[in-house]
Amino acid sequence: MNLKSQLSDYTEAEFMEVLNELFNGVSATKENAEEYVISLIDHITEVTEHPEKSDLLCYPPEGREDSAAGVMKEIKEWRAKNGKPGFKE
């Protein structure tokens, strides 16, 4: 998977692939799966700039859908509300 340096470098579909990779589970056959999951969490936390950091992914508050789609919705809403650029077209 090709990870990009900024959220605005991703299309929404590309970033959903990153989220799905995390939420659908990394293949048990993937070498260093635990390290890979940690690197995905770190990457998502960094590029989204969301103040919940890894809690956005691992400990969603009550009422927020605990899924890739739920995280995507929260990221888009938070970035728009805070004047951050969205996904590339």
PDB file of N, CA and C in Angstrom:
ATOM      1  N   MET A   1       0.839  -1.172   0.000  1.00  0.00           N
ATOM      2  CA  MET A   1       0.000   0.000   0.000  1.00  0.00           C
ATOM      3  C   MET A   1       0.887   1.240   0.000  1.00  0.00           C
ATOM      4  N   ASN A   2       0.540   2.183  -0.847  1.00  0.00           N
ATOM      5  CA  ASN A   2       1.313   3.412  -0.984  1.00  0.00           C
ATOM      6  C   ASN A   2       0.738   4.483  -0.061  1.00  0.00           C
ATOM      7  N   LEU A   3       1.421   4.750   1.061  1.00  0.00           N
ATOM      8  CA  LEU A   3       0.960   5.761   2.004  1.00  0.00           C
ATOM      9  C   LEU A   3       1.482   7.126   1.577  1.00  0.00           C
ATOM     10  N   LYS A   4       0.648   8.142   1.741  1.00  0.00           N
ATOM     11  CA  LYS A   4       0.978   9.490   1.282  1.00  0.00           C
ATOM     12  C   LYS A   4       1.232  10.396   2.473  1.00  0.00           C
ATOM     13  N   SER A   5       1.914  11.514   2.229  1.00  0.00           N
ATOM     14  CA  SER A   5       2.356  12.358   3.335  1.00  0.00           C
ATOM     15  C   SER A   5       1.279  13.273   3.903  1.00  0.00           C
ATOM     16  N   GLN A   6       0.226  13.558   3.134  1.00  0.00           N
ATOM     17  CA  GLN A   6      -0.840  14.442   3.605  1.00  0.00           C
ATOM     18  C   GLN A   6      -2.196  13.862   3.228  1.00  0.00           C
ATOM     19  N   LEU A   7      -3.202  14.166   4.032  1.00  0.00           N
ATOM     20  CA  LEU A   7      -4.543  13.680   3.725  1.00  0.00           C
ATOM     21  C   LEU A   7      -5.013  14.215   2.380  1.00  0.00           C
ATOM     22  N   SER A   8      -4.665  15.455   2.073  1.00  0.00           N
ATOM     23  CA  SER A   8      -5.111  16.072   0.817  1.00  0.00           C
ATOM     24  C   SER A   8      -4.447  15.451  -0.412  1.00  0.00           C
ATOM     25  N   ASP A   9      -3.475  14.569  -0.211  1.00  0.00           N
ATOM     26  CA  ASP A   9      -2.862  13.833  -1.323  1.00  0.00           C
ATOM     27  C   ASP A   9      -3.674  12.588  -1.691  1.00  0.00           C
ATOM     28  N   TYR A  10      -4.613  12.207  -0.835  1.00  0.00           N
ATOM     29  CA  TYR A  10      -5.464  11.039  -1.056  1.00  0.00           C
ATOM     30  C   TYR A  10      -6.796  11.447  -1.677  1.00  0.00           C
ATOM     31  N   THR A  11      -7.333  10.591  -2.538  1.00  0.00           N
ATOM     32  CA  THR A  11      -8.753  10.705  -2.865  1.00  0.00           C
ATOM     33  C   THR A  11      -9.489  10.047  -1.697  1.00  0.00           C
ATOM     34  N   GLU A  12     -10.771  10.302  -1.598  1.00  0.00           N
ATOM     35  CA  GLU A  12     -11.541   9.679  -0.525  1.00  0.00           C
ATOM     36  C   GLU A  12     -11.497   8.153  -0.645  1.00  0.00           C
ATOM     37  N   ALA A  13     -11.574   7.649  -1.862  1.00  0.00           N
ATOM     38  CA  ALA A  13     -11.538   6.192  -2.086  1.00  0.00           C
ATOM     39  C   ALA A  13     -10.195   5.601  -1.655  1.00  0.00           C
ATOM     40  N   GLU A  14      -9.098   6.292  -1.950  1.00  0.00           N
ATOM     41  CA  GLU A  14      -7.773   5.802  -1.559  1.00  0.00           C
ATOM     42  C   GLU A  14      -7.649   5.737  -0.039  1.00  0.00           C
ATOM     43  N   PHE A  15      -8.129   6.779   0.641  1.00  0.00           N
ATOM     44  CA  PHE A  15      -8.009   6.784   2.098  1.00  0.00           C
ATOM     45  C   PHE A  15      -8.931   5.740   2.723  1.00  0.00           C
ATOM     46  N   MET A  16     -10.068   5.501   2.098  1.00  0.00           N
ATOM     47  CA  MET A  16     -10.964   4.452   2.597  1.00  0.00           C
ATOM     48  C   MET A  16     -10.272   3.093   2.508  1.00  0.00           C
ATOM     49  N   GLU A  17      -9.446   2.889   1.493  1.00  0.00           N
ATOM     50  CA  GLU A  17      -8.664   1.646   1.396  1.00  0.00           C
ATOM     51  C   GLU A  17      -7.737   1.498   2.595  1.00  0.00           C
ATOM     52  N   VAL A  18      -7.105   2.606   3.009  1.00  0.00           N
ATOM     53  CA  VAL A  18      -6.215   2.578   4.172  1.00  0.00           C
ATOM     54  C   VAL A  18      -7.022   2.211   5.420  1.00  0.00           C
ATOM     55  N   LEU A  19      -8.169   2.876   5.606  1.00  0.00           N
ATOM     56  CA  LEU A  19      -9.012   2.576   6.767  1.00  0.00           C
ATOM     57  C   LEU A  19      -9.507   1.131   6.736  1.00  0.00           C
ATOM     58  N   ASN A  20      -9.913   0.665   5.570  1.00  0.00           N
ATOM     59  CA  ASN A  20     -10.388  -0.720   5.454  1.00  0.00           C
ATOM     60  C   ASN A  20      -9.284  -1.719   5.760  1.00  0.00           C
ATOM     61  N   GLU A  21      -8.069  -1.403   5.364  1.00  0.00           N
ATOM     62  CA  GLU A  21      -6.926  -2.275   5.669  1.00  0.00           C
ATOM     63  C   GLU A  21      -6.820  -2.469   7.178  1.00  0.00           C
ATOM     64  N   LEU A  22      -7.038  -1.399   7.919  1.00  0.00           N
ATOM     65  CA  LEU A  22      -6.964  -1.465   9.374  1.00  0.00           C
ATOM     66  C   LEU A  22      -8.191  -2.167   9.959  1.00  0.00           C
ATOM     67  N   PHE A  23      -9.378  -1.758   9.551  1.00  0.00           N
ATOM     68  CA  PHE A  23     -10.610  -2.271  10.157  1.00  0.00           C
ATOM     69  C   PHE A  23     -10.947  -3.695   9.734  1.00  0.00           C
ATOM     70  N   ASN A  24     -10.557  -4.092   8.538  1.00  0.00           N
ATOM     71  CA  ASN A  24     -10.862  -5.447   8.079  1.00  0.00           C
ATOM     72  C   ASN A  24      -9.846  -6.461   8.557  1.00  0.00           C
ATOM     73  N   GLY A  25      -8.779  -5.978   9.149  1.00  0.00           N
ATOM     74  CA  GLY A  25      -7.764  -6.871   9.681  1.00  0.00           C
ATOM     75  C   GLY A  25      -6.688  -7.184   8.665  1.00  0.00           C
ATOM     76  N   VAL A  26      -5.495  -7.153   9.133  1.00  0.00           N
ATOM     77  CA  VAL A  26      -4.335  -7.462   8.307  1.00  0.00           C
ATOM     78  C   VAL A  26      -4.201  -8.970   8.243  1.00  0.00           C
ATOM     79  N   SER A  27      -3.874  -9.466   7.101  1.00  0.00           N
ATOM     80  CA  SER A  27      -3.712 -10.903   6.915  1.00  0.00           C
ATOM     81  C   SER A  27      -2.712 -11.464   7.923  1.00  0.00           C
ATOM     82  N   ALA A  28      -3.081 -12.563   8.523  1.00  0.00           N
ATOM     83  CA  ALA A  28      -2.195 -13.219   9.492  1.00  0.00           C
ATOM     84  C   ALA A  28      -0.898 -13.675   8.842  1.00  0.00           C
ATOM     85  N   THR A  29      -0.908 -13.811   7.527  1.00  0.00           N
ATOM     86  CA  THR A  29       0.302 -14.246   6.837  1.00  0.00           C
ATOM     87  C   THR A  29       1.243 -13.076   6.548  1.00  0.00           C
ATOM     88  N   LYS A  30       0.766 -11.849   6.758  1.00  0.00           N
ATOM     89  CA  LYS A  30       1.614 -10.682   6.503  1.00  0.00           C
ATOM     90  C   LYS A  30       2.748 -10.672   7.523  1.00  0.00           C
ATOM     91  N   GLU A  31       3.944 -10.523   7.020  1.00  0.00           N
ATOM     92  CA  GLU A  31       5.108 -10.487   7.890  1.00  0.00           C
ATOM     93  C   GLU A  31       5.038  -9.249   8.774  1.00  0.00           C
ATOM     94  N   ASN A  32       5.347  -9.387  10.049  1.00  0.00           N
ATOM     95  CA  ASN A  32       5.331  -8.283  11.003  1.00  0.00           C
ATOM     96  C   ASN A  32       3.972  -7.582  11.045  1.00  0.00           C
ATOM     97  N   ALA A  33       2.903  -8.361  11.122  1.00  0.00           N
ATOM     98  CA  ALA A  33       1.537  -7.819  11.088  1.00  0.00           C
ATOM     99  C   ALA A  33       1.295  -6.794  12.194  1.00  0.00           C
ATOM    100  N   GLU A  34       1.769  -7.061  13.395  1.00  0.00           N
ATOM    101  CA  GLU A  34       1.550  -6.129  14.505  1.00  0.00           C
ATOM    102  C   GLU A  34       2.223  -4.787  14.231  1.00  0.00           C
ATOM    103  N   GLU A  35       3.456  -4.825  13.757  1.00  0.00           N
ATOM    104  CA  GLU A  35       4.167  -3.585  13.420  1.00  0.00           C
ATOM    105  C   GLU A  35       3.452  -2.832  12.305  1.00  0.00           C
ATOM    106  N   TYR A  36       2.927  -3.571  11.347  1.00  0.00           N
ATOM    107  CA  TYR A  36       2.209  -2.956  10.230  1.00  0.00           C
ATOM    108  C   TYR A  36       0.950  -2.242  10.724  1.00  0.00           C
ATOM    109  N   VAL A  37       0.198  -2.885  11.615  1.00  0.00           N
ATOM    110  CA  VAL A  37      -1.008  -2.266  12.171  1.00  0.00           C
ATOM    111  C   VAL A  37      -0.640  -0.991  12.925  1.00  0.00           C
ATOM    112  N   ILE A  38       0.393  -1.049  13.728  1.00  0.00           N
ATOM    113  CA  ILE A  38       0.842   0.133  14.470  1.00  0.00           C
ATOM    114  C   ILE A  38       1.245   1.241  13.508  1.00  0.00           C
ATOM    115  N   SER A  39       1.933   0.886  12.429  1.00  0.00           N
ATOM    116  CA  SER A  39       2.341   1.908  11.458  1.00  0.00           C
ATOM    117  C   SER A  39       1.128   2.516  10.757  1.00  0.00           C
ATOM    118  N   LEU A  40       0.091   1.718  10.488  1.00  0.00           N
ATOM    119  CA  LEU A  40      -1.140   2.258   9.896  1.00  0.00           C
ATOM    120  C   LEU A  40      -1.816   3.231  10.854  1.00  0.00           C
ATOM    121  N   ILE A  41      -1.934   2.845  12.118  1.00  0.00           N
ATOM    122  CA  ILE A  41      -2.545   3.727  13.118  1.00  0.00           C
ATOM    123  C   ILE A  41      -1.761   5.027  13.216  1.00  0.00           C
ATOM    124  N   ASP A  42      -0.442   4.937  13.288  1.00  0.00           N
ATOM    125  CA  ASP A  42       0.399   6.139  13.359  1.00  0.00           C
ATOM    126  C   ASP A  42       0.211   7.017  12.133  1.00  0.00           C
ATOM    127  N   HIS A  43       0.160   6.407  10.968  1.00  0.00           N
ATOM    128  CA  HIS A  43      -0.002   7.164   9.727  1.00  0.00           C
ATOM    129  C   HIS A  43      -1.351   7.883   9.696  1.00  0.00           C
ATOM    130  N   ILE A  44      -2.413   7.169  10.005  1.00  0.00           N
ATOM    131  CA  ILE A  44      -3.752   7.760   9.984  1.00  0.00           C
ATOM    132  C   ILE A  44      -3.828   8.908  10.986  1.00  0.00           C
ATOM    133  N   THR A  45      -3.285   8.694  12.175  1.00  0.00           N
ATOM    134  CA  THR A  45      -3.269   9.731  13.205  1.00  0.00           C
ATOM    135  C   THR A  45      -2.531  10.974  12.715  1.00  0.00           C
ATOM    136  N   GLU A  46      -1.399  10.767  12.065  1.00  0.00           N
ATOM    137  CA  GLU A  46      -0.583  11.888  11.592  1.00  0.00           C
ATOM    138  C   GLU A  46      -1.270  12.669  10.477  1.00  0.00           C
ATOM    139  N   VAL A  47      -1.757  11.992   9.452  1.00  0.00           N
ATOM    140  CA  VAL A  47      -2.295  12.721   8.294  1.00  0.00           C
ATOM    141  C   VAL A  47      -3.663  13.336   8.561  1.00  0.00           C
ATOM    142  N   THR A  48      -4.449  12.761   9.469  1.00  0.00           N
ATOM    143  CA  THR A  48      -5.771  13.341   9.731  1.00  0.00           C
ATOM    144  C   THR A  48      -5.696  14.548  10.651  1.00  0.00           C
ATOM    145  N   GLU A  49      -4.682  14.596  11.520  1.00  0.00           N
ATOM    146  CA  GLU A  49      -4.506  15.671  12.497  1.00  0.00           C
ATOM    147  C   GLU A  49      -5.666  15.750  13.494  1.00  0.00           C
ATOM    148  N   HIS A  50      -6.449  14.703  13.587  1.00  0.00           N
ATOM    149  CA  HIS A  50      -7.618  14.709  14.474  1.00  0.00           C
ATOM    150  C   HIS A  50      -7.153  14.715  15.932  1.00  0.00           C
ATOM    151  N   PRO A  51      -7.780  15.534  16.793  1.00  0.00           N
ATOM    152  CA  PRO A  51      -7.318  15.639  18.182  1.00  0.00           C
ATOM    153  C   PRO A  51      -7.498  14.369  19.014  1.00  0.00           C
ATOM    154  N   GLU A  52      -8.352  13.447  18.576  1.00  0.00           N
ATOM    155  CA  GLU A  52      -8.514  12.195  19.323  1.00  0.00           C
ATOM    156  C   GLU A  52      -7.354  11.233  19.095  1.00  0.00           C
ATOM    157  N   LYS A  53      -6.506  11.560  18.138  1.00  0.00           N
ATOM    158  CA  LYS A  53      -5.343  10.733  17.793  1.00  0.00           C
ATOM    159  C   LYS A  53      -5.763   9.272  17.586  1.00  0.00           C
ATOM    160  N   SER A  54      -5.065   8.318  18.192  1.00  0.00           N
ATOM    161  CA  SER A  54      -5.378   6.902  17.957  1.00  0.00           C
ATOM    162  C   SER A  54      -6.722   6.491  18.553  1.00  0.00           C
ATOM    163  N   ASP A  55      -7.240   7.261  19.515  1.00  0.00           N
ATOM    164  CA  ASP A  55      -8.565   6.956  20.066  1.00  0.00           C
ATOM    165  C   ASP A  55      -9.637   7.042  18.986  1.00  0.00           C
ATOM    166  N   LEU A  56      -9.413   7.868  17.983  1.00  0.00           N
ATOM    167  CA  LEU A  56     -10.331   7.968  16.852  1.00  0.00           C
ATOM    168  C   LEU A  56     -10.564   6.589  16.241  1.00  0.00           C
ATOM    169  N   LEU A  57      -9.520   5.784  16.213  1.00  0.00           N
ATOM    170  CA  LEU A  57      -9.567   4.463  15.591  1.00  0.00           C
ATOM    171  C   LEU A  57      -9.869   3.344  16.579  1.00  0.00           C
ATOM    172  N   CYS A  58      -9.334   3.464  17.772  1.00  0.00           N
ATOM    173  CA  CYS A  58      -9.370   2.347  18.719  1.00  0.00           C
ATOM    174  C   CYS A  58     -10.445   2.460  19.795  1.00  0.00           C
ATOM    175  N   TYR A  59     -10.830   3.680  20.153  1.00  0.00           N
ATOM    176  CA  TYR A  59     -11.792   3.887  21.242  1.00  0.00           C
ATOM    177  C   TYR A  59     -12.810   4.959  20.864  1.00  0.00           C
ATOM    178  N   PRO A  60     -13.678   4.673  19.890  1.00  0.00           N
ATOM    179  CA  PRO A  60     -14.657   5.686  19.491  1.00  0.00           C
ATOM    180  C   PRO A  60     -15.665   5.935  20.615  1.00  0.00           C
ATOM    181  N   PRO A  61     -16.123   7.180  20.734  1.00  0.00           N
ATOM    182  CA  PRO A  61     -17.108   7.471  21.776  1.00  0.00           C
ATOM    183  C   PRO A  61     -18.449   6.811  21.462  1.00  0.00           C
ATOM    184  N   GLU A  62     -19.258   6.687  22.480  1.00  0.00           N
ATOM    185  CA  GLU A  62     -20.594   6.135  22.293  1.00  0.00           C
ATOM    186  C   GLU A  62     -21.334   6.973  21.262  1.00  0.00           C
ATOM    187  N   GLY A  63     -22.027   6.300  20.372  1.00  0.00           N
ATOM    188  CA  GLY A  63     -22.789   7.007  19.356  1.00  0.00           C
ATOM    189  C   GLY A  63     -22.083   7.136  18.018  1.00  0.00           C
ATOM    190  N   ARG A  64     -20.769   6.904  17.988  1.00  0.00           N
ATOM    191  CA  ARG A  64     -20.044   6.946  16.719  1.00  0.00           C
ATOM    192  C   ARG A  64     -19.865   5.522  16.217  1.00  0.00           C
ATOM    193  N   GLU A  65     -20.154   5.338  14.958  1.00  0.00           N
ATOM    194  CA  GLU A  65     -20.011   4.015  14.344  1.00  0.00           C
ATOM    195  C   GLU A  65     -18.554   3.566  14.407  1.00  0.00           C
ATOM    196  N   ASP A  66     -18.330   2.370  14.939  1.00  0.00           N
ATOM    197  CA  ASP A  66     -16.983   1.802  15.079  1.00  0.00           C
ATOM    198  C   ASP A  66     -16.643   1.016  13.818  1.00  0.00           C
ATOM    199  N   SER A  67     -16.329   1.747  12.761  1.00  0.00           N
ATOM    200  CA  SER A  67     -16.035   1.131  11.468  1.00  0.00           C
ATOM    201  C   SER A  67     -15.219   2.110  10.639  1.00  0.00           C
ATOM    202  N   ALA A  68     -14.718   1.635   9.521  1.00  0.00           N
ATOM    203  CA  ALA A  68     -13.989   2.519   8.603  1.00  0.00           C
ATOM    204  C   ALA A  68     -14.892   3.663   8.150  1.00  0.00           C
ATOM    205  N   ALA A  69     -16.153   3.361   7.856  1.00  0.00           N
ATOM    206  CA  ALA A  69     -17.094   4.398   7.412  1.00  0.00           C
ATOM    207  C   ALA A  69     -17.353   5.420   8.514  1.00  0.00           C
ATOM    208  N   GLY A  70     -17.472   4.962   9.752  1.00  0.00           N
ATOM    209  CA  GLY A  70     -17.677   5.870  10.878  1.00  0.00           C
ATOM    210  C   GLY A  70     -16.491   6.790  11.092  1.00  0.00           C
ATOM    211  N   VAL A  71     -15.295   6.250  10.973  1.00  0.00           N
ATOM    212  CA  VAL A  71     -14.081   7.059  11.111  1.00  0.00           C
ATOM    213  C   VAL A  71     -13.982   8.055   9.960  1.00  0.00           C
ATOM    214  N   MET A  72     -14.271   7.612   8.752  1.00  0.00           N
ATOM    215  CA  MET A  72     -14.228   8.504   7.592  1.00  0.00           C
ATOM    216  C   MET A  72     -15.186   9.678   7.789  1.00  0.00           C
ATOM    217  N   LYS A  73     -16.386   9.396   8.236  1.00  0.00           N
ATOM    218  CA  LYS A  73     -17.388  10.443   8.469  1.00  0.00           C
ATOM    219  C   LYS A  73     -16.871  11.457   9.485  1.00  0.00           C
ATOM    220  N   GLU A  74     -16.316  10.972  10.591  1.00  0.00           N
ATOM    221  CA  GLU A  74     -15.788  11.857  11.628  1.00  0.00           C
ATOM    222  C   GLU A  74     -14.628  12.693  11.104  1.00  0.00           C
ATOM    223  N   ILE A  75     -13.718  12.103  10.351  1.00  0.00           N
ATOM    224  CA  ILE A  75     -12.574  12.834   9.795  1.00  0.00           C
ATOM    225  C   ILE A  75     -13.061  13.953   8.885  1.00  0.00           C
ATOM    226  N   LYS A  76     -13.971  13.636   7.981  1.00  0.00           N
ATOM    227  CA  LYS A  76     -14.473  14.636   7.035  1.00  0.00           C
ATOM    228  C   LYS A  76     -15.174  15.781   7.765  1.00  0.00           C
ATOM    229  N   GLU A  77     -16.018  15.449   8.735  1.00  0.00           N
ATOM    230  CA  GLU A  77     -16.738  16.482   9.485  1.00  0.00           C
ATOM    231  C   GLU A  77     -15.779  17.354  10.285  1.00  0.00           C
ATOM    232  N   TRP A  78     -14.832  16.732  10.983  1.00  0.00           N
ATOM    233  CA  TRP A  78     -13.897  17.486  11.817  1.00  0.00           C
ATOM    234  C   TRP A  78     -13.016  18.395  10.967  1.00  0.00           C
ATOM    235  N   ARG A  79     -12.492  17.882   9.864  1.00  0.00           N
ATOM    236  CA  ARG A  79     -11.610  18.694   9.018  1.00  0.00           C
ATOM    237  C   ARG A  79     -12.370  19.869   8.409  1.00  0.00           C
ATOM    238  N   ALA A  80     -13.596  19.652   7.966  1.00  0.00           N
ATOM    239  CA  ALA A  80     -14.396  20.741   7.396  1.00  0.00           C
ATOM    240  C   ALA A  80     -14.679  21.806   8.460  1.00  0.00           C
ATOM    241  N   LYS A  81     -15.040  21.366   9.653  1.00  0.00           N
ATOM    242  CA  LYS A  81     -15.364  22.287  10.746  1.00  0.00           C
ATOM    243  C   LYS A  81     -14.147  23.099  11.186  1.00  0.00           C
ATOM    244  N   ASN A  82     -12.960  22.549  10.998  1.00  0.00           N
ATOM    245  CA  ASN A  82     -11.739  23.202  11.457  1.00  0.00           C
ATOM    246  C   ASN A  82     -10.917  23.822  10.330  1.00  0.00           C
ATOM    247  N   GLY A  83     -11.520  23.968   9.159  1.00  0.00           N
ATOM    248  CA  GLY A  83     -10.859  24.648   8.042  1.00  0.00           C
ATOM    249  C   GLY A  83      -9.668  23.910   7.456  1.00  0.00           C
ATOM    250  N   LYS A  84      -9.629  22.612   7.624  1.00  0.00           N
ATOM    251  CA  LYS A  84      -8.532  21.800   7.074  1.00  0.00           C
ATOM    252  C   LYS A  84      -8.910  21.336   5.672  1.00  0.00           C
ATOM    253  N   PRO A  85      -7.936  21.177   4.792  1.00  0.00           N
ATOM    254  CA  PRO A  85      -8.258  20.694   3.443  1.00  0.00           C
ATOM    255  C   PRO A  85      -8.794  19.265   3.482  1.00  0.00           C
ATOM    256  N   GLY A  86      -9.660  18.980   2.522  1.00  0.00           N
ATOM    257  CA  GLY A  86     -10.241  17.646   2.418  1.00  0.00           C
ATOM    258  C   GLY A  86      -9.441  16.778   1.464  1.00  0.00           C
ATOM    259  N   PHE A  87     -10.123  15.823   0.894  1.00  0.00           N
ATOM    260  CA  PHE A  87      -9.493  14.883  -0.029  1.00  0.00           C
ATOM    261  C   PHE A  87      -9.361  15.501  -1.412  1.00  0.00           C
ATOM    262  N   LYS A  88      -8.363  15.042  -2.153  1.00  0.00           N
ATOM    263  CA  LYS A  88      -8.221  15.543  -3.522  1.00  0.00           C
ATOM    264  C   LYS A  88      -9.335  14.949  -4.376  1.00  0.00           C
ATOM    265  N   GLU A  89      -9.662  15.673  -5.412  1.00  0.00           N
ATOM    266  CA  GLU A  89     -10.749  15.245  -6.313  1.00  0.00           C
ATOM    267  C   GLU A  89     -10.251  14.202  -7.274  1.00  0.00           C
TER     268      GLU A  89
END
